[in-house]
Amino acid sequence: TKRIRLRSDSIIQDKELQEAAALLRQGEVVAFPTETVYGLGANALDSEACAKIYAVKGRPSDNPLIVHVAALDEAQQLVRVWPPQAEVCARNFWPGPLTLVLPKRAHIPEIVSGGLDTVAVRMPSHPVALALIEAAGCPLAAPSANISGKPSPTNAEHVWRDLKGKIPLLIDAGSCTVGLESTVLDLTGELPTILRPGGITLEQLRAVLGKVELDRSADQGQPTVEPRSPGMKYRHYAPEGEIILFSGSTSEKAEKMTKYLRNKNNAVRTAVLCLEETVARLTGDTAGKADMIFTLGSRNNLDSAASRLFEGLRLCDEQNIDTILAEEIAEEGIGLAFMNRLKKAAGKKNFGPGSRYPNLTET
Ligand code: TXA
Ligand code: MG
């Protein structure tokens, strides 16, 4: 795997960007940055190229891909209908972390749509992503550039660890600013429905669309329904260790964690994954009993906490952590997507036989 570093202000002339675009036109896969997470891209209109994505990631073939575009008319050419709601969404949130599910046109390969009659489309805002799509001259199908089941990659090092040797090229443009994946919004039903919470919040969508539903399988509140977004049924974002969630006020969470750390078996490697206000309330001697403390930043800046979540989960794996003590945050604003990922990451306890969510598949 070749790794190239691009500065986002010099990309248009970059010879290496042209090299990446040429690989994509030849039917190869390329890992590239977006504002949400790194993507593993291929020409969305070339089913053999897209098949490579599934092979590299070890991804189940019924889990469809998001098609990334750099212009509005490019998005419109992928779909049979472009409803007024799509126009409103595109005008307000594109380029940006919002994916729209719409009826697909026939020329989109079945492998991209996972056999569904719809296609998921997004215009990313990262300048390198936009320049790459333009240079390639085709829409790019791209899932997150991680091995299936791992936390999504939010910097090039994460991609390198997962995919080194498996892909010809990785474009490194530093860390992703959003750090959680895009919101997936289904516009094929009566009401716009969030299938996966993400970088654009439910509140932001309601402000411009009026009524917006949250798919019951997306918030994990009603886990017995079959998810409409196929990817949501798989165990995801999961570190090796077991995650224990702590709820309540900042001081309640800190108190419960302190108690847990005091009584823990010292042979069990334990990490704390928390906001700094919570960490500050762990008493000195108890904090010392944790093998790792990963601070997500201040509770006054939850966007920043969201952008650091996957990094924290990956670091726990690197440090061979057995148990991760993580705090819950309110499920509003970006907190809805944050908690969706954190609960999924805690899936070992929550999914599978004998768990709270017996009907969801583990992969
Ligand atoms: O932020 C993102 O969306 C990143 C970056 C690279 O753009 N991509 C990403 O892709 O997260 P991926 O493949 O990891 O997740 C795509 C999600 C899955 O949950 C998938 O099931 C859903 O979108 N999806 C794709 N096409 C769909 C469709 N036609 N109908 C319903 N859900 C769909
Ligand atoms: Mg993914």
CSV table of C-alpha atoms and ligand atoms in Angstrom, one decimal:
chain,number,residue,atom,x,y,z
A,1,THR,CA,0.0,0.0,0.0
A,2,LYS,CA,1.3,3.4,-1.0
A,3,ARG,CA,0.5,6.2,1.5
A,4,ILE,CA,0.5,9.8,0.3
A,5,ARG,CA,0.0,12.9,2.3
A,6,LEU,CA,-2.1,15.7,0.8
A,7,ARG,CA,-2.5,19.2,2.2
A,8,SER,CA,-6.1,20.2,1.7
A,9,ASP,CA,-5.1,23.6,0.3
A,10,SER,CA,-2.9,22.3,-2.5
A,11,ILE,CA,-4.9,19.4,-3.8
A,12,ILE,CA,-6.2,20.6,-7.1
A,13,GLN,CA,-2.8,20.6,-8.8
A,14,ASP,CA,-1.6,17.6,-6.9
A,15,LYS,CA,0.0,15.0,-9.2
A,16,GLU,CA,-0.7,12.4,-6.5
A,17,LEU,CA,-4.4,13.2,-6.6
A,18,GLN,CA,-4.3,12.5,-10.3
A,19,GLU,CA,-2.6,9.1,-9.6
A,20,ALA,CA,-5.4,8.2,-7.2
A,21,ALA,CA,-8.0,9.2,-9.7
A,22,ALA,CA,-6.3,7.1,-12.4
A,23,LEU,CA,-6.4,4.1,-10.1
A,24,LEU,CA,-10.1,4.6,-9.5
A,25,ARG,CA,-10.8,4.8,-13.2
A,26,GLN,CA,-8.9,1.5,-13.7
A,27,GLY,CA,-11.2,-0.2,-11.3
A,28,GLU,CA,-9.0,-0.1,-8.2
A,29,VAL,CA,-10.0,0.9,-4.6
A,30,VAL,CA,-8.5,3.9,-2.9
A,31,ALA,CA,-8.8,5.0,0.8
A,32,PHE,CA,-9.5,8.7,1.2
A,33,PRO,CA,-10.5,11.2,3.9
A,34,THR,CA,-14.0,12.6,4.3
A,35,GLU,CA,-15.2,15.0,7.1
A,36,THR,CA,-16.9,12.1,8.8
A,37,VAL,CA,-14.5,9.1,8.6
A,38,TYR,CA,-12.1,7.7,6.1
A,39,GLY,CA,-13.8,6.0,3.1
A,40,LEU,CA,-12.7,3.1,0.9
A,41,GLY,CA,-13.7,4.2,-2.5
A,42,ALA,CA,-14.3,2.6,-5.9
A,43,ASN,CA,-16.1,3.6,-9.1
A,44,ALA,CA,-19.7,3.2,-8.1
A,45,LEU,CA,-20.7,2.3,-11.7
A,46,ASP,CA,-18.2,-0.6,-11.9
A,47,SER,CA,-19.5,-3.6,-10.1
A,48,GLU,CA,-16.1,-5.5,-10.2
A,49,ALA,CA,-14.4,-2.5,-8.6
A,50,CYS,CA,-17.1,-2.4,-5.9
A,51,ALA,CA,-16.8,-6.1,-5.3
A,52,LYS,CA,-13.2,-5.4,-4.2
A,53,ILE,CA,-14.5,-3.1,-1.5
A,54,TYR,CA,-16.5,-6.0,0.1
A,55,ALA,CA,-13.5,-8.4,-0.2
A,56,VAL,CA,-11.0,-6.0,1.4
A,57,LYS,CA,-13.3,-5.1,4.3
A,58,GLY,CA,-14.8,-8.6,4.8
A,59,ARG,CA,-18.2,-7.0,4.5
A,60,PRO,CA,-21.5,-8.9,4.3
A,61,SER,CA,-22.8,-8.5,0.7
A,62,ASP,CA,-26.3,-7.5,1.8
A,63,ASN,CA,-25.0,-4.3,3.3
A,64,PRO,CA,-25.2,-1.6,0.6
A,65,LEU,CA,-22.7,1.2,0.0
A,66,ILE,CA,-23.1,5.0,0.0
A,67,VAL,CA,-22.4,6.7,-3.3
A,68,HIS,CA,-20.4,9.9,-3.0
A,69,VAL,CA,-20.8,12.7,-5.5
A,70,ALA,CA,-19.2,16.1,-6.0
A,71,ALA,CA,-22.1,18.0,-7.7
A,72,LEU,CA,-25.9,18.1,-7.3
A,73,ASP,CA,-26.7,17.0,-10.9
A,74,GLU,CA,-24.4,14.0,-10.4
A,75,ALA,CA,-26.6,13.0,-7.4
A,76,GLN,CA,-29.8,13.6,-9.4
A,77,GLN,CA,-28.5,11.3,-12.2
A,78,LEU,CA,-28.3,8.3,-9.8
A,79,VAL,CA,-32.0,8.5,-8.7
A,80,ARG,CA,-35.4,8.0,-10.4
A,81,VAL,CA,-37.1,10.7,-8.3
A,82,TRP,CA,-35.6,13.9,-6.7
A,83,PRO,CA,-38.4,14.9,-4.3
A,84,PRO,CA,-38.7,18.5,-2.8
A,85,GLN,CA,-37.4,17.1,0.5
A,86,ALA,CA,-34.1,16.0,-1.2
A,87,GLU,CA,-33.8,19.5,-2.6
A,88,VAL,CA,-34.3,21.0,0.9
A,89,CYS,CA,-31.7,18.6,2.4
A,90,ALA,CA,-29.1,19.2,-0.3
A,91,ARG,CA,-29.5,23.0,-0.1
A,92,ASN,CA,-29.1,23.0,3.6
A,93,PHE,CA,-26.7,20.3,4.4
A,94,TRP,CA,-24.6,19.4,1.3
A,95,PRO,CA,-21.8,19.2,1.0
A,96,GLY,CA,-21.8,17.6,4.5
A,97,PRO,CA,-22.5,14.6,6.7
A,98,LEU,CA,-25.9,13.7,5.4
A,99,THR,CA,-26.8,10.7,3.2
A,100,LEU,CA,-30.1,10.5,1.3
A,101,VAL,CA,-31.8,7.2,0.4
A,102,LEU,CA,-33.8,7.5,-2.8
A,103,PRO,CA,-35.2,5.2,-5.5
A,104,LYS,CA,-32.2,4.1,-7.7
A,105,ARG,CA,-31.8,4.2,-11.4
A,106,ALA,CA,-31.2,0.9,-13.2
A,107,HIS,CA,-27.6,1.6,-14.1
A,108,ILE,CA,-26.4,1.4,-10.5
A,109,PRO,CA,-25.0,-2.0,-9.9
A,110,GLU,CA,-26.8,-4.4,-7.6
A,111,ILE,CA,-23.7,-4.9,-5.5
A,112,VAL,CA,-23.8,-1.1,-4.6
A,113,SER,CA,-27.4,-1.2,-3.5
A,114,GLY,CA,-27.2,-4.6,-1.8
A,115,GLY,CA,-30.1,-5.8,-4.0
A,116,LEU,CA,-32.4,-3.0,-2.8
A,117,ASP,CA,-34.4,-0.8,-5.1
A,118,THR,CA,-32.9,2.3,-3.5
A,119,VAL,CA,-29.5,4.0,-3.4
A,120,ALA,CA,-27.8,6.0,-0.7
A,121,VAL,CA,-26.2,9.3,-1.9
A,122,ARG,CA,-24.0,11.8,-0.2
A,123,MET,CA,-21.9,14.9,-1.1
A,124,PRO,CA,-19.0,15.0,1.4
A,125,SER,CA,-17.6,18.4,2.4
A,126,HIS,CA,-13.9,17.4,2.8
A,127,PRO,CA,-11.9,19.2,0.1
A,128,VAL,CA,-9.8,16.2,-0.7
A,129,ALA,CA,-12.9,14.0,-1.1
A,130,LEU,CA,-14.5,16.5,-3.4
A,131,ALA,CA,-11.4,16.9,-5.5
A,132,LEU,CA,-10.9,13.2,-5.7
A,133,ILE,CA,-14.4,12.5,-7.0
A,134,GLU,CA,-14.0,15.3,-9.5
A,135,ALA,CA,-10.7,14.1,-10.7
A,136,ALA,CA,-11.9,10.5,-11.0
A,137,GLY,CA,-14.9,11.7,-13.1
A,138,CYS,CA,-17.3,9.2,-11.6
A,139,PRO,CA,-19.3,8.8,-8.4
A,140,LEU,CA,-17.5,6.8,-5.7
A,141,ALA,CA,-19.1,4.1,-3.7
A,142,ALA,CA,-17.4,4.1,-0.3
A,143,PRO,CA,-18.0,2.5,3.0
A,144,SER,CA,-15.9,3.4,6.0
A,145,ALA,CA,-12.3,2.2,5.4
A,146,ASN,CA,-12.1,-0.2,8.3
A,147,ILE,CA,-12.2,-4.0,8.6
A,148,SER,CA,-15.9,-4.9,9.1
A,149,GLY,CA,-16.9,-4.8,12.7
A,150,LYS,CA,-14.0,-2.4,13.9
A,151,PRO,CA,-14.6,1.2,14.9
A,152,SER,CA,-14.5,3.4,11.8
A,153,PRO,CA,-11.2,5.1,11.0
A,154,THR,CA,-10.9,8.8,11.9
A,155,ASN,CA,-7.3,9.2,10.8
A,156,ALA,CA,-5.0,7.7,8.2
A,157,GLU,CA,-3.1,5.6,10.9
A,158,HIS,CA,-6.4,3.7,11.7
A,159,VAL,CA,-6.8,2.9,8.0
A,160,TRP,CA,-3.1,1.9,7.7
A,161,ARG,CA,-3.5,-0.6,10.7
A,162,ASP,CA,-6.6,-2.2,9.2
A,163,LEU,CA,-5.9,-2.2,5.4
A,164,LYS,CA,-2.1,-2.0,4.9
A,165,GLY,CA,-1.1,-4.4,2.1
A,166,LYS,CA,-4.7,-4.9,1.0
A,167,ILE,CA,-5.2,-1.7,-1.0
A,168,PRO,CA,-3.0,0.1,-3.5
A,169,LEU,CA,-3.3,3.6,-2.1
A,170,LEU,CA,-4.2,5.5,1.0
A,171,ILE,CA,-4.6,9.3,0.9
A,172,ASP,CA,-3.6,10.8,4.3
A,173,ALA,CA,-5.1,14.2,5.0
A,174,GLY,CA,-5.0,14.0,8.8
A,175,SER,CA,-7.9,13.6,11.3
A,176,CYS,CA,-11.6,13.8,10.4
A,177,THR,CA,-13.4,16.7,11.9
A,178,VAL,CA,-16.8,15.1,12.5
A,179,GLY,CA,-15.5,11.7,13.5
A,180,LEU,CA,-18.8,9.9,13.4
A,181,GLU,CA,-20.4,8.7,10.1
A,182,SER,CA,-23.1,10.6,8.2
A,183,THR,CA,-26.7,10.6,9.1
A,184,VAL,CA,-28.6,8.2,6.8
A,185,LEU,CA,-32.0,9.7,5.9
A,186,ASP,CA,-34.6,7.7,4.0
A,187,LEU,CA,-36.8,9.8,1.7
A,188,THR,CA,-38.7,7.0,0.0
A,189,GLY,CA,-41.5,6.7,2.6
A,190,GLU,CA,-44.3,9.0,3.7
A,191,LEU,CA,-42.2,10.8,6.3
A,192,PRO,CA,-38.4,11.4,6.1
A,193,THR,CA,-36.9,8.7,8.4
A,194,ILE,CA,-33.5,8.6,10.0
A,195,LEU,CA,-32.0,5.1,9.5
A,196,ARG,CA,-28.7,5.9,11.1
A,197,PRO,CA,-28.1,9.0,13.3
A,198,GLY,CA,-24.9,10.9,12.4
A,199,GLY,CA,-23.2,14.2,11.8
A,200,ILE,CA,-26.4,16.1,10.9
A,201,THR,CA,-28.7,16.0,13.9
A,202,LEU,CA,-32.4,15.1,14.2
A,203,GLU,CA,-33.0,18.6,15.4
A,204,GLN,CA,-31.3,20.2,12.4
A,205,LEU,CA,-33.3,18.0,10.0
A,206,ARG,CA,-36.6,18.8,11.8
A,207,ALA,CA,-35.8,22.5,11.6
A,208,VAL,CA,-35.9,22.4,7.8
A,209,LEU,CA,-38.2,19.4,7.0
A,210,GLY,CA,-40.8,19.6,9.8
A,211,LYS,CA,-41.7,16.1,10.8
A,212,VAL,CA,-38.8,13.6,10.8
A,213,GLU,CA,-39.0,10.1,12.2
A,214,LEU,CA,-36.3,8.1,13.8
A,215,ASP,CA,-36.3,4.5,12.7
A,216,ARG,CA,-37.0,2.3,15.7
A,217,SER,CA,-34.1,0.0,15.0
A,218,ALA,CA,-31.8,3.0,14.6
A,219,ASP,CA,-32.1,4.2,18.2
A,220,GLN,CA,-31.9,0.6,19.6
A,221,GLY,CA,-35.0,1.3,21.7
A,222,GLN,CA,-37.0,-1.3,19.9
A,223,PRO,CA,-34.4,-3.7,18.8
A,224,THR,CA,-36.7,-6.5,17.8
A,225,VAL,CA,-37.7,-4.8,14.5
A,226,GLU,CA,-35.8,-5.7,11.4
A,227,PRO,CA,-33.6,-2.7,10.7
A,228,ARG,CA,-34.4,-0.9,7.4
A,229,SER,CA,-30.8,0.1,7.0
A,230,PRO,CA,-29.2,-3.3,6.5
A,231,GLY,CA,-25.9,-2.2,8.1
A,232,MET,CA,-27.6,-1.4,11.4
A,233,LYS,CA,-28.2,-5.1,12.2
A,234,TYR,CA,-24.5,-6.0,12.4
A,235,ARG,CA,-22.4,-5.6,15.5
A,236,HIS,CA,-20.2,-2.6,14.8
A,237,TYR,CA,-17.7,-0.2,16.1
A,238,ALA,CA,-16.6,-2.8,18.6
A,239,PRO,CA,-13.4,-2.9,20.5
A,240,GLU,CA,-12.1,-6.2,21.9
A,241,GLY,CA,-12.9,-5.3,25.4
A,242,GLU,CA,-16.2,-5.3,27.2
A,243,ILE,CA,-17.9,-1.9,27.6
A,244,ILE,CA,-19.8,-1.0,30.7
A,245,LEU,CA,-22.0,2.1,30.5
A,246,PHE,CA,-22.5,4.5,33.3
A,247,SER,CA,-25.5,6.8,33.4
A,248,GLY,CA,-26.7,9.7,35.6
A,249,SER,CA,-25.4,13.1,36.5
A,250,THR,CA,-21.7,13.8,36.2
A,251,SER,CA,-21.2,13.2,39.9
A,252,GLU,CA,-23.3,10.1,39.9
A,253,LYS,CA,-21.4,8.7,37.0
A,254,ALA,CA,-18.1,9.5,38.7
A,255,GLU,CA,-19.2,8.0,42.0
A,256,LYS,CA,-20.3,4.7,40.3
A,257,MET,CA,-17.0,4.5,38.4
A,258,THR,CA,-15.0,5.2,41.5
A,259,LYS,CA,-16.8,2.4,43.3
A,260,TYR,CA,-16.2,0.1,40.4
A,261,LEU,CA,-12.5,0.9,40.2
A,262,ARG,CA,-12.0,0.5,43.9
A,263,ASN,CA,-13.4,-3.0,43.8
A,264,LYS,CA,-12.0,-4.2,40.5
A,265,ASN,CA,-9.7,-7.2,40.0
A,266,ASN,CA,-6.3,-5.7,39.3
A,267,ALA,CA,-5.5,-8.4,36.8
A,268,VAL,CA,-8.3,-7.0,34.5
A,269,ARG,CA,-7.0,-4.2,32.4
A,270,THR,CA,-9.5,-1.4,32.7
A,271,ALA,CA,-9.9,1.9,30.8
A,272,VAL,CA,-12.0,4.9,31.6
A,273,LEU,CA,-13.5,6.7,28.5
A,274,CYS,CA,-15.1,9.9,29.8
A,275,LEU,CA,-15.6,13.6,29.6
A,276,GLU,CA,-13.0,15.6,31.5
A,277,GLU,CA,-15.5,16.9,34.1
A,278,THR,CA,-16.2,13.2,35.0
A,279,VAL,CA,-12.6,12.3,35.1
A,280,ALA,CA,-11.9,15.3,37.4
A,281,ARG,CA,-14.4,13.8,39.9
A,282,LEU,CA,-12.7,10.5,40.2
A,283,THR,CA,-10.5,10.7,43.3
A,284,GLY,CA,-6.8,10.5,42.8
A,285,ASP,CA,-6.3,7.0,44.2
A,286,THR,CA,-9.1,5.5,42.2
A,287,ALA,CA,-8.1,7.2,38.9
A,288,GLY,CA,-4.7,5.5,39.5
A,289,LYS,CA,-6.4,2.1,39.5
A,290,ALA,CA,-7.4,2.5,35.8
A,291,ASP,CA,-4.8,1.2,33.3
A,292,MET,CA,-5.8,3.9,30.8
A,293,ILE,CA,-7.8,7.2,31.0
A,294,PHE,CA,-9.0,8.5,27.7
A,295,THR,CA,-10.6,12.0,28.0
A,296,LEU,CA,-13.2,12.9,25.4
A,297,GLY,CA,-12.9,16.6,26.2
A,298,SER,CA,-15.4,18.9,27.9
A,299,ARG,CA,-19.1,18.3,28.2
A,300,ASN,CA,-19.4,21.8,26.9
A,301,ASN,CA,-18.1,20.6,23.5
A,302,LEU,CA,-19.8,17.4,22.6
A,303,ASP,CA,-18.9,17.8,18.9
A,304,SER,CA,-15.3,17.3,20.0
A,305,ALA,CA,-16.2,14.3,22.2
A,306,ALA,CA,-18.0,12.7,19.2
A,307,SER,CA,-14.9,13.3,17.0
A,308,ARG,CA,-12.7,11.4,19.5
A,309,LEU,CA,-14.9,8.4,20.4
A,310,PHE,CA,-13.6,6.0,17.7
A,311,GLU,CA,-10.0,7.0,18.5
A,312,GLY,CA,-10.6,6.2,22.1
A,313,LEU,CA,-12.2,2.8,21.3
A,314,ARG,CA,-9.2,1.9,19.0
A,315,LEU,CA,-6.7,3.0,21.7
A,316,CYS,CA,-8.3,0.6,24.1
A,317,ASP,CA,-7.6,-2.3,21.7
A,318,GLU,CA,-4.0,-1.2,21.3
A,319,GLN,CA,-3.6,-1.1,25.1
A,320,ASN,CA,-5.2,-4.6,25.4
A,321,ILE,CA,-7.9,-3.3,27.6
A,322,ASP,CA,-10.4,-5.9,28.9
A,323,THR,CA,-13.0,-3.6,30.4
A,324,ILE,CA,-14.0,-0.1,29.3
A,325,LEU,CA,-15.9,2.1,31.7
A,326,ALA,CA,-17.7,4.6,29.4
A,327,GLU,CA,-20.2,7.3,30.3
A,328,GLU,CA,-23.5,7.9,28.7
A,329,ILE,CA,-24.4,11.4,27.4
A,330,ALA,CA,-27.8,12.8,26.7
A,331,GLU,CA,-29.3,11.5,23.4
A,332,GLU,CA,-29.9,15.0,21.9
A,333,GLY,CA,-28.0,16.8,19.2
A,334,ILE,CA,-24.8,15.0,18.3
A,335,GLY,CA,-25.4,12.9,21.5
A,336,LEU,CA,-27.9,10.7,19.6
A,337,ALA,CA,-25.3,9.5,17.1
A,338,PHE,CA,-22.6,9.3,19.9
A,339,MET,CA,-24.8,7.0,22.0
A,340,ASN,CA,-25.9,5.0,19.0
A,341,ARG,CA,-22.2,4.1,18.3
A,342,LEU,CA,-21.4,3.6,21.9
A,343,LYS,CA,-24.3,1.2,22.5
A,344,LYS,CA,-23.4,-0.7,19.4
A,345,ALA,CA,-19.8,-0.9,20.6
A,346,ALA,CA,-21.1,-2.3,23.8
A,347,GLY,CA,-22.8,-5.0,21.7
A,348,LYS,CA,-21.0,-7.9,23.2
A,349,LYS,CA,-23.2,-7.5,26.2
A,350,ASN,CA,-26.3,-6.2,24.4
A,351,PHE,CA,-26.5,-8.5,21.3
A,352,GLY,CA,-26.9,-12.2,20.7
A,353,PRO,CA,-28.4,-15.0,22.7
A,354,GLY,CA,-29.4,-14.2,26.2
A,355,SER,CA,-28.9,-10.5,25.7
A,356,ARG,CA,-31.3,-7.6,25.7
A,357,TYR,CA,-31.4,-7.7,21.9
A,358,PRO,CA,-31.6,-11.4,21.0
A,359,ASN,CA,-32.8,-10.9,17.5
A,360,LEU,CA,-29.9,-8.9,16.1
A,361,THR,CA,-27.2,-10.7,14.2
A,362,GLU,CA,-23.6,-10.7,15.4
A,363,THR,CA,-20.9,-10.7,12.7
B,1,TXA,O1,-20.0,9.1,6.8
B,1,TXA,C1,-20.2,8.1,6.1
B,1,TXA,O2,-21.4,7.9,5.7
B,1,TXA,C2,-19.0,7.2,5.7
B,1,TXA,C3,-18.1,8.1,4.8
B,1,TXA,C4,-17.0,7.2,4.1
B,1,TXA,O3,-18.9,8.7,3.8
B,1,TXA,N1,-19.5,6.1,5.0
B,1,TXA,C5,-20.1,5.1,5.7
B,1,TXA,O4,-20.4,4.0,5.0
B,1,TXA,O5,-20.3,5.1,6.9
B,1,TXA,P1,-20.8,2.6,5.6
B,1,TXA,O6,-20.9,1.6,4.4
B,1,TXA,O7,-19.9,2.2,6.7
B,1,TXA,O8,-22.3,2.7,6.1
B,1,TXA,C6,-23.3,2.9,5.2
B,1,TXA,C7,-24.7,2.8,5.9
B,1,TXA,C8,-24.9,1.3,6.3
B,1,TXA,O9,-25.6,1.3,7.5
B,1,TXA,C9,-25.9,0.9,5.1
B,1,TXA,O10,-26.7,-0.2,5.5
B,1,TXA,C10,-26.7,2.1,4.8
B,1,TXA,O11,-25.7,3.2,5.0
B,1,TXA,N2,-27.2,2.1,3.5
B,1,TXA,C11,-26.5,2.2,2.3
B,1,TXA,N3,-27.3,2.1,1.3
B,1,TXA,C12,-28.6,2.0,1.8
B,1,TXA,C13,-29.9,1.9,1.2
B,1,TXA,N4,-30.1,1.9,-0.1
B,1,TXA,N5,-30.9,1.8,2.0
B,1,TXA,C14,-30.8,1.9,3.4
B,1,TXA,N6,-29.6,2.0,4.0
B,1,TXA,C15,-28.5,2.0,3.2
B,2,MG,MG,-19.0,1.4,8.3
